[in-house]
C-alpha positions as a Python dict, from the first residue, in 0.01 Angstrom:
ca = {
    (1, 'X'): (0, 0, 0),
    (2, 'X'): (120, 364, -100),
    (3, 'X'): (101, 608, 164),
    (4, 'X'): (144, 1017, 149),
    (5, 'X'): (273, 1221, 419),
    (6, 'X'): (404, 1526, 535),
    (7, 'X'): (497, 1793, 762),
    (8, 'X'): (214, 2000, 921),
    (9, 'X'): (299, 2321, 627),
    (10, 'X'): (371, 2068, 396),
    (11, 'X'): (769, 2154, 362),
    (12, 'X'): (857, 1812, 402),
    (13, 'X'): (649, 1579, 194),
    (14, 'X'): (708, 1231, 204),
    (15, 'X'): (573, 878, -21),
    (16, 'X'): (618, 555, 198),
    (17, 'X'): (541, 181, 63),
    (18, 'X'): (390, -107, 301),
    (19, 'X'): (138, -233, 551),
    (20, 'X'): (127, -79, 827),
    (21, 'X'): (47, -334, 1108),
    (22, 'X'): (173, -146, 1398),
    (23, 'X'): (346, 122, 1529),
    (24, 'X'): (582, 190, 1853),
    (25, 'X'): (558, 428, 2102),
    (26, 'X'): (893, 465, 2256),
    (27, 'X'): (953, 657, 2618),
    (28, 'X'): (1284, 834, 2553),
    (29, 'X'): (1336, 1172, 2604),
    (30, 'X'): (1267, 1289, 2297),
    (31, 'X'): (996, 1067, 2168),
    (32, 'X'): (795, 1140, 2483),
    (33, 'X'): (807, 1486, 2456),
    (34, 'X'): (766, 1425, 2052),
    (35, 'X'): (448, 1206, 2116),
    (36, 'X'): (489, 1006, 1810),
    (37, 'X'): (396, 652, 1678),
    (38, 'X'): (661, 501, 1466),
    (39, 'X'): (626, 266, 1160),
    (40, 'X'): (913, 140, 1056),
    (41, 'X'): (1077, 71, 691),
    (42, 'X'): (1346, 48, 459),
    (43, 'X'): (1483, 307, 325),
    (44, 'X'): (1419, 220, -18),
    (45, 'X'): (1010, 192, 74),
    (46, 'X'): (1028, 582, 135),
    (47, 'X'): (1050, 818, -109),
    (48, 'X'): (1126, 1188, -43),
    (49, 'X'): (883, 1436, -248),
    (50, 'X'): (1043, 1763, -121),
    (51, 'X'): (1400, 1896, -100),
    (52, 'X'): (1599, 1749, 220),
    (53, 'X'): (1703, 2131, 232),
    (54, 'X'): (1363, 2193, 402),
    (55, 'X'): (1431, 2066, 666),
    (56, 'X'): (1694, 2026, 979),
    (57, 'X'): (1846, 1712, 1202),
    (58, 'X'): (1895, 1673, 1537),
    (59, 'X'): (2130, 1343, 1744),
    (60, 'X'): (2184, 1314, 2085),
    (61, 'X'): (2352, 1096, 2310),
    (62, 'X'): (2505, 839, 2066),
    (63, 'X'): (2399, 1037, 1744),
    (64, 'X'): (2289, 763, 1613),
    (65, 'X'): (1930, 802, 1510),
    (66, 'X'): (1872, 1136, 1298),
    (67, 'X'): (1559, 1337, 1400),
    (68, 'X'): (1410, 1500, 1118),
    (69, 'X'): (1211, 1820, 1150),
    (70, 'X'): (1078, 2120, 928),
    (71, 'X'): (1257, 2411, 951),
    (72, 'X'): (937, 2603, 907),
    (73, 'X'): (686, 2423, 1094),
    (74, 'X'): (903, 2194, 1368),
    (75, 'X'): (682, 1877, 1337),
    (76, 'X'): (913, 1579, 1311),
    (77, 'X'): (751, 1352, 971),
    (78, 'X'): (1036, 1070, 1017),
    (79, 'X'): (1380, 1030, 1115),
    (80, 'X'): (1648, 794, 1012),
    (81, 'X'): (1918, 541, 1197),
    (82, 'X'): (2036, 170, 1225),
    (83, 'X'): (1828, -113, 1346),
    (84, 'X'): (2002, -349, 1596),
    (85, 'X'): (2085, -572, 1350),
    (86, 'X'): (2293, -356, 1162),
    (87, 'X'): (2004, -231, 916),
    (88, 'X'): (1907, 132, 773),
    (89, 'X'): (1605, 203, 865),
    (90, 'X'): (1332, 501, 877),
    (91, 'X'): (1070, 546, 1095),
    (92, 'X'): (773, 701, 975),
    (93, 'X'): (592, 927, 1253),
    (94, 'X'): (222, 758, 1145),
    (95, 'X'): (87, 1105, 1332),
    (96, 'X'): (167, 1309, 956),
    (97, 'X'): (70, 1054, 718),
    (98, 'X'): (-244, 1115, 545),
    (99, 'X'): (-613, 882, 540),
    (100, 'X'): (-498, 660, 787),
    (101, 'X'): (-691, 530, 1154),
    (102, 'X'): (-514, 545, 1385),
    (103, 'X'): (-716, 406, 1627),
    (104, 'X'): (-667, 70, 1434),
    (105, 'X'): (-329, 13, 1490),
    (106, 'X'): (-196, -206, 1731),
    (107, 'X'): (89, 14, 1943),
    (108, 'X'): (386, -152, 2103),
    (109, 'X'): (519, 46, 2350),
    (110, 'X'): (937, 35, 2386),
    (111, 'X'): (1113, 106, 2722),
    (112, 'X'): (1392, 337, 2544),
    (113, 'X'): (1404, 541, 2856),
    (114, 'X'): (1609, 267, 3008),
    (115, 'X'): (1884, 261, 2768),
}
């Protein structure tokens, strides 16, 4: 299934390819205060539709995961890092993609605060 996306101004626009059949809610610092569910894919199952110029990154503590925001409007569409098996990956923030119920998907909820 194709899904469209974006930012809340629509600066950062975004295409993403799959089922969705869950999403994460993660405790950390920043995802907490962020309040987002997380699908996750590969990178080549997202497909950028604006200029990554629109937008800014921020890492903490091991810099590993890169927190993508608007520059214009702050919310956070996706970000990008490693899974623990050694995989790219990019988490879609379900919360800006478009025609979807969210209600109906099953959230996980990850203990990232303890890491």
């Amino acid at each position: 299934m194709q899904y469209k996306g974006s930012c809340h101004c629509g600066a950062v626009a975004f295409e993403a390819e799959g089922e969705i059949t869950g999403a994460h809610a993660c405790n950390c610092s920043i995802c907490s205060r962020k309040g987002v569910l997380m699908w996750f894919i590969t990178p080549d199952k997202m497909h950028l539709l604006t200029p990554r110029e629109n937008m800014s990154t921020y890492t903490f503590n091991k810099h590993v995961i890169k927190h993508h925001f608007c520059k214009i409007c702050g919310m956070h569409p996706f970000g990008e890092g490693v899974s623990p098996q050694g995989n790219q990956m990019v988490a879609i923030n379900l919360r800006c993609v478009e025609d979807i119920s969210l209600d109906s998907i099953p959230v996980t909820h990850f203990d990232g605060k303890s890491l």
